[in-house]
Each structure stands twice: as C-alpha cells, then as structure tokens.
Amino acid sequence: MISLHELNSLPAAQFAAALSGVFERTNWVAERVAALRPFRSRFELHRAMCAAVEQAAADEQLALVRAHPELAAQQRPGTGLTPESTREQRAAGLTTCTPEEFSRLTHLNAAYAKKFGFPFVFAVRGHDRAAVIAALERRVANTHEHERGQALHEIGRIAAFRLADLVDEPLGSAIIAMADELARLSDRPQGLSCSYLTPAHRATAARLADWMLAAGLEVEIDAVGNVIGRWRDSTASERTLVTGSHYDTVSDAGRFDGRLGILLPIAVVSRLRRAGARLPYTLTIVGFAEEEGVRFKSTFLGSRTFTGRFDPAALDCRDADGITMRQAMVAAGLDPAGIPAAALDPRKLLGFVEVHIEQGPVLLNAAAPLGVVSSIAGSLRSLVSITGLAGHAGTVPMPLRHDAAAAAAEVVLAVEKRCSGTPGLVGTVGELQIPGGAANVIPGRCELSVDIRADRDELRDAAYASVVAESESIGARRQVAIEWRKVLDVAGVRCSSAMQQRWAESIGRVTGATEVLRLPSGAGHDAMVMAQITDMGMLFVRCGNGGISHHPAETVSAEDAELAAHAFRDFLLNLPLPP
Ligand code: GLV
Ligand code: MN
Ligand code: MN
C-alpha cells in the first residue's frame, strides 16, 4: 500500500508508476492527473482519473476498454493477466470454472466481442461465477452505445476498488472523506438533501454498496433499500452483531447525521480484514434507507423493515408530488412485496449498536470526544391541518375572518408555551405551509407539523394531550376546523446496561479517560426501533460548531472520527460470544 501523502509528493513519473495497475495496462490516466496534485482524498484522485478518461479521445477510451482481458480467459494458455485482474478473477471464482461454465463463458465472451468490438468489462468484486455469467448474458443483449457507456462505468468502479486496495489513509480522514463524497449526491444543487428513493438516494446506496464490497463484505440491498454488508469468516458463528444507521437526510442537512454510523464501521472493518483479523461472530453493517420521514412523513422505514414492523399502510403514503411510496419503490427497482422477508431473525442477534454524531453540545462543552448514550427520548409527531375560510384580503372585515394561518400561529405558540420550562420536554413546529397561499387571499388552509419529545413518555404524552386540547379551543374560538393526524409515536428507550458498560470500557481503553460521560439522546435513532428486538447500545461522537445539527454546519473532526473508530474496533474485538 502507499499513503496518499506519498502519492502527492512523488515525482510525476513515479506517481504514475505507482498507479499503473489502477486502469488496466494504461498509464496515460495517471500521467494526466499527476499535475493536479495534491489530492485531498483517494476519492478526489479517483474522480480526477475518471474525468481524464471521460475527456480522452474516443479511440483512447476504446483502447482502454480493449486493454481488459476476457473474463476467465486465463484458462487458455498464453494469455497473460495483470496481477490485479488475476486477483479479481480468482476472488470471483473465475479460475475454477467447471468445463460447462468455461464453455458458456467462452461462447458468451466471443458473442459479446463480435457484437461490440471490445471485451465484456465487469467489476467482479463481490460476485461469483453464476452472477458474472448472468451479467454477461444480460449485457450481450444491450445496444452498442449502452455497452460502451457501461464498460467505462465498470472501468471507473474497478479503478475505485483497486485504489481502495492500494491507497492507505488515516482512519479518521478516510471517514470524513467518505462523508464528503456522499454529500456530493444531493436532491438539490445546493447543500445536502437526500430523501427516500430520489436519484441521489439511490446513487448513495450504490456508493455504500461499492464501499462495502471494497471492504470485503458480502453485500445486498433489501426490499426497502437498506444496504447490507456482512462479514462472516468461515469459522464464525451465525450469531450476528448488527451495526449501522441511516443514509437519508433532512433537507439541507449536515453530512454526518446517520452516515457516520455506516461509514465508520465500513472503514474499521476494511482495516481489520486487511490486517487479517477474524471475528468469532457475524457482523452486519447496515445503511438504513430511511429514518428522517422527510418525503413520505413516515419514519424509520429501514429499521422497521429489519424488525418486521414495517406498516404496509405506509406504502400508500404520498409525497408532495402525489407519488405513492409503492410507486417510488417500484420505480427504484425495489419490490415492496419482499419487505416482510427482509426482517431479521431476533434469535440470531447478539445486539445492535449505532455510532452517531451527538447532534448537540454536551460532549463539546465537556471537552469529551466520545460518550455513551444512556437512553433515547420518545417522540410524537403529528401533521395538523387547519381549515378556515378563504376570502379577499381587501374586503373581508377583520372580525368576520376565519383565518387558518392566524389559528396556526396560535397553535405554534401553544406548543412553545406548553413545552417550555419543563426540563426534558421539547416541542417543535418544523413545517408550516399555506397551500396555494397568496398575498391578497385570506388563508383558508394551513398545514403544520408538531413534534413533541421528552425523556419520559408520560411527560411527552401529557404535553401532547394538552396542546391538542388547547388547539380545540383555538379552533372553536376562531371557528376553524383543526385536525390532528399522528404520524409517529415511538416510546423512549433505555440503552442496555451491558452495552453501555462495553462502550464505556472501550472508550476508556482508547482515550485513557477514567470517567466516561453518559448522556441521553434527545434525537431519535434507528437504535430505538432495533431495541424492540435486541440488546441495543449507542456511541456518541462529539459534534463541532457549537453542537449544531440538521444543518449544513454540522461537523465532526477527523481526530474524533479516528478515536471513535478505535473505540468501535475495540468494541468489536472485545464482544464476547455467549454460549
Ligand atoms: C431524527 O433525526 C430525529 O430525531 O428526528
Ligand atoms: Mn436526523
Ligand atoms: Mn440520525
């Protein structure tokens, strides 16, 4: 392996030589990007190399595609393979084809080459022979134009896998670089917004899947879109520790909420595997497809699928454009009918752990990089619809109005008033709309969300009930109809004391701290859903910038990410396997 720092400082010719295996038998790609150094991450280097390929002349691109060997062709005498190709083909089982498979591949390879004039290029990482043959059968039917694009796409993926094997980066900066990379995939041109099943969300899933493959995991995307990577050594028990978090985001989000808890385990496992470590149990890393509830107002879809608690009624929820969740899933190539079968078997679980940015200032103020989560606050969320009477802004006298927005304003203040002054209780109106509103029209309708949370469920429920009652009197006084529809009701949970203890010990060992901070989480997490089926524990990582989150300024330092990765590694290596 070679460090990014070294790649950045080598003379250009040596830099190109060090990267000569990344694009098959092709040196010009590395040569053309040498002058663009320094690269801040291997992803930046990869992007520059792919851009060089994209900008190359058509005949150069074709030569690059043609530089690739036929898959399984090494079984024919006299065909030399690069060391990279040899490793990749061996891992996919292409060196041990049965005579039937070999003859099928030879036939398909020949048909493909005859039709397109170049060999079949496929990033075989994570695939077995049957999958390679199936892909070849599928792709030989495509058009020339499609396959040319596909070949270059696969070449970019192969290069990413090879760079992951070659370039060594400190754990902390590798994690930050991955988060930065994912933040480039957004629903909007500015900032990071990644809501369920949008093109950016699917592209994020594909990147996560490739990074899991690069780390040596077996990868699957389930029916709801959860990206699942499994590490199970041949001698490991089927008993499984699950870790992960969500990859969807709120609108204009920070880049660590959710994603840190997927990327950090991927980075740690990649190191452990490279070092030849083994775990006595199975480890599953999951990128949950949906937690925030942005698009369909229906939350925790990923973890509810894992726990067998996905409510099929959610499939009929519509987004702001009227698209149902079911339609969005089918359009994304997911099969809603497969959701029940995607549930985990709780009997096989050792527990669920989630690494998450704290999203608040407690660790920052305590000058502690890491903390153990003691409990997660429960939350209630409702969509409130207020119907008054629209009218002309210039003609209707004030006492005769039934203004839905004015009533909403009173509800907003009622939430704020009721939830202020009680420690542990918080209430928020985060969405507030006058559908079809105009400056010269009295609002006839207003829609808002109400989110109430507390460290104790009784406190939360009492506050919710009194805000609903208050809204009824506001409605009666103003003669507007106020309708509440509960979209989330999740009870607060305590993290398992055994898991808390293990996290505390791991933090103590890696930071040297004698007193480890334990703190409750005001934010909701997939862990609270997973706690319904297994032992659950969470690690919080310090949030910079005053603790701001659900905001683009959300940040984690590379040093803290590194420490958290060491704590996670320590946790994995010390988790006992019960008899
Ligand atoms: C998730 O971010 C939540 O706490 O709402
Ligand atoms: Mn969030
Ligand atoms: Mn989160």
Tab-separated table of C-alpha atoms in Angstrom, residues 52-214:
chain	number	residue	atom	x	y	z
A	52	ALA	CA	-9.321	12.158	-17.539
A	53	VAL	CA	-10.918	9.061	-19.074
A	54	GLU	CA	-14.093	10.983	-19.876
A	55	GLN	CA	-12.105	13.766	-21.548
A	56	ALA	CA	-9.916	11.353	-23.534
A	57	ALA	CA	-10.364	10.906	-27.279
A	58	ALA	CA	-12.803	8.200	-28.382
A	59	ASP	CA	-10.003	5.959	-29.696
A	60	GLU	CA	-8.120	6.256	-26.395
A	61	GLN	CA	-11.241	5.262	-24.495
A	62	LEU	CA	-11.730	2.317	-26.817
A	63	ALA	CA	-8.111	1.238	-26.354
A	64	LEU	CA	-8.644	1.377	-22.578
A	65	VAL	CA	-11.725	-0.837	-22.844
A	66	ARG	CA	-9.852	-3.229	-25.148
A	67	ALA	CA	-6.966	-3.431	-22.666
A	68	HIS	CA	-9.222	-5.533	-20.431
A	69	PRO	CA	-8.886	-9.288	-20.532
A	70	GLU	CA	-11.743	-11.611	-21.276
A	71	LEU	CA	-13.161	-12.902	-18.014
A	72	ALA	CA	-11.999	-16.450	-17.303
A	73	ALA	CA	-9.652	-16.229	-20.285
A	74	GLN	CA	-6.607	-17.065	-18.190
A	75	GLN	CA	-7.545	-20.692	-18.540
A	76	ARG	CA	-6.381	-20.501	-22.116
A	77	PRO	CA	-2.644	-20.892	-22.461
A	78	GLY	CA	-0.608	-17.871	-23.460
A	79	THR	CA	-2.922	-15.140	-22.158
A	80	GLY	CA	-1.111	-13.030	-19.566
A	81	LEU	CA	-3.173	-11.269	-16.909
A	82	THR	CA	-2.167	-8.304	-14.799
A	83	PRO	CA	-1.753	-9.111	-11.079
A	84	GLU	CA	-4.867	-7.013	-10.340
A	85	SER	CA	-7.015	-8.923	-12.839
A	86	THR	CA	-5.667	-12.231	-11.608
A	87	ARG	CA	-6.656	-11.422	-8.016
A	88	GLU	CA	-10.080	-10.158	-9.010
A	89	GLN	CA	-10.909	-13.102	-11.240
A	90	ARG	CA	-9.686	-15.591	-8.653
A	91	ALA	CA	-11.865	-13.980	-5.963
A	92	ALA	CA	-14.900	-14.303	-8.248
A	93	GLY	CA	-14.136	-17.999	-8.753
A	94	LEU	CA	-13.374	-17.499	-12.432
A	95	THR	CA	-10.199	-19.560	-12.185
A	96	THR	CA	-12.090	-22.667	-11.147
A	97	CYS	CA	-14.893	-22.836	-13.710
A	98	THR	CA	-16.443	-26.180	-14.476
A	99	PRO	CA	-15.969	-27.232	-18.123
A	100	GLU	CA	-19.624	-26.263	-18.786
A	101	GLU	CA	-19.186	-22.822	-17.230
A	102	PHE	CA	-15.947	-22.288	-19.088
A	103	SER	CA	-17.522	-23.189	-22.381
A	104	ARG	CA	-20.546	-20.937	-21.642
A	105	LEU	CA	-18.240	-18.031	-20.785
A	106	THR	CA	-16.082	-18.598	-23.854
A	107	HIS	CA	-19.155	-18.645	-26.049
A	108	LEU	CA	-20.651	-15.519	-24.452
A	109	ASN	CA	-17.328	-13.659	-24.494
A	110	ALA	CA	-16.983	-14.374	-28.185
A	111	ALA	CA	-20.555	-13.290	-28.934
A	112	TYR	CA	-20.036	-10.105	-26.907
A	113	ALA	CA	-16.725	-9.245	-28.592
A	114	LYS	CA	-18.178	-9.936	-32.032
A	115	LYS	CA	-21.195	-7.710	-31.410
A	116	PHE	CA	-19.393	-4.771	-29.789
A	117	GLY	CA	-15.774	-5.000	-30.908
A	118	PHE	CA	-14.446	-4.913	-27.339
A	119	PRO	CA	-14.379	-7.340	-24.411
A	120	PHE	CA	-17.031	-7.614	-21.709
A	121	VAL	CA	-15.894	-5.402	-18.808
A	122	PHE	CA	-17.444	-6.050	-15.429
A	123	ALA	CA	-16.312	-5.142	-11.904
A	124	VAL	CA	-16.474	-8.664	-10.492
A	125	ARG	CA	-15.856	-7.680	-6.856
A	126	GLY	CA	-18.468	-9.329	-4.669
A	127	HIS	CA	-19.801	-11.527	-7.475
A	128	ASP	CA	-19.496	-15.232	-8.049
A	129	ARG	CA	-19.259	-17.088	-11.357
A	130	ALA	CA	-23.006	-17.501	-11.716
A	131	ALA	CA	-23.537	-13.747	-11.261
A	132	VAL	CA	-20.807	-12.955	-13.788
A	133	ILE	CA	-22.352	-15.303	-16.345
A	134	ALA	CA	-25.822	-13.849	-15.692
A	135	ALA	CA	-24.499	-10.303	-16.170
A	136	LEU	CA	-22.809	-11.276	-19.410
A	137	GLU	CA	-25.999	-12.929	-20.682
A	138	ARG	CA	-27.940	-9.776	-19.859
A	139	ARG	CA	-25.490	-7.318	-21.275
A	140	VAL	CA	-24.817	-9.054	-24.557
A	141	ALA	CA	-28.393	-8.124	-25.466
A	142	ASN	CA	-27.802	-4.367	-24.997
A	143	THR	CA	-27.092	-1.757	-27.633
A	144	HIS	CA	-23.584	-0.747	-28.655
A	145	GLU	CA	-23.969	2.730	-27.215
A	146	HIS	CA	-25.226	1.423	-23.892
A	147	GLU	CA	-22.402	-1.081	-23.559
A	148	ARG	CA	-19.708	1.467	-24.397
A	149	GLY	CA	-21.001	3.665	-21.567
A	150	GLN	CA	-21.396	0.667	-19.280
A	151	ALA	CA	-17.829	-0.504	-19.976
A	152	LEU	CA	-16.441	2.904	-18.985
A	153	HIS	CA	-18.665	2.943	-15.877
A	154	GLU	CA	-17.394	-0.505	-14.841
A	155	ILE	CA	-13.813	0.604	-15.512
A	156	GLY	CA	-14.393	3.515	-13.096
A	157	ARG	CA	-15.685	1.080	-10.450
A	158	ILE	CA	-12.778	-1.311	-10.967
A	159	ALA	CA	-10.404	1.641	-10.527
A	160	ALA	CA	-12.184	2.630	-7.286
A	161	PHE	CA	-11.767	-0.911	-5.899
A	162	ARG	CA	-8.112	-1.018	-6.894
A	163	LEU	CA	-7.447	2.403	-5.340
A	164	ALA	CA	-9.143	1.265	-2.131
A	165	ASP	CA	-6.715	-1.684	-2.012
A	166	LEU	CA	-3.714	0.482	-2.839
A	167	VAL	CA	-4.054	3.803	-1.025
A	168	ASP	CA	-3.588	3.973	2.696
A	169	GLU	CA	-5.270	6.844	4.557
A	170	PRO	CA	-5.582	7.526	8.286
A	171	LEU	CA	-8.903	6.122	9.519
A	172	GLY	CA	-10.306	9.456	10.689
A	173	SER	CA	-9.625	11.311	7.461
A	174	ALA	CA	-10.853	8.337	5.407
A	175	ILE	CA	-14.205	8.522	7.246
A	176	ILE	CA	-14.505	12.289	6.750
A	177	ALA	CA	-13.576	11.881	3.060
A	178	MET	CA	-16.333	9.293	2.600
A	179	ALA	CA	-18.885	11.614	4.237
A	180	ASP	CA	-17.733	14.474	1.980
A	181	GLU	CA	-18.018	12.196	-1.023
A	182	LEU	CA	-21.587	11.142	-0.203
A	183	ALA	CA	-22.539	14.782	0.394
A	184	ARG	CA	-21.919	15.400	-3.317
A	185	LEU	CA	-25.004	13.306	-4.057
A	186	SER	CA	-27.935	15.588	-3.338
A	187	ASP	CA	-31.521	16.134	-4.427
A	188	ARG	CA	-30.758	19.827	-4.879
A	189	PRO	CA	-27.847	21.671	-6.476
A	190	GLN	CA	-27.008	23.485	-3.236
A	191	GLY	CA	-26.209	21.674	0.002
A	192	LEU	CA	-27.089	18.120	1.002
A	193	SER	CA	-30.663	16.845	0.789
A	194	CYS	CA	-31.158	13.133	0.297
A	195	SER	CA	-34.671	11.904	0.783
A	196	TYR	CA	-36.011	8.413	0.334
A	197	LEU	CA	-35.722	6.892	-3.177
A	198	THR	CA	-34.702	10.013	-5.073
A	199	PRO	CA	-31.943	9.586	-7.701
A	200	ALA	CA	-29.398	10.978	-5.190
A	201	HIS	CA	-30.604	8.490	-2.594
A	202	ARG	CA	-30.196	5.546	-4.999
A	203	ALA	CA	-26.751	6.799	-6.029
A	204	THR	CA	-25.839	6.999	-2.331
A	205	ALA	CA	-26.947	3.387	-1.873
A	206	ALA	CA	-24.782	2.325	-4.823
A	207	ARG	CA	-21.718	4.086	-3.355
A	208	LEU	CA	-22.278	2.491	0.030
A	209	ALA	CA	-22.637	-0.913	-1.601
A	210	ASP	CA	-19.369	-0.442	-3.500
A	211	TRP	CA	-17.555	0.714	-0.367
A	212	MET	CA	-18.814	-2.333	1.489
A	213	LEU	CA	-17.598	-4.529	-1.370
A	214	ALA	CA	-14.239	-2.757	-1.290
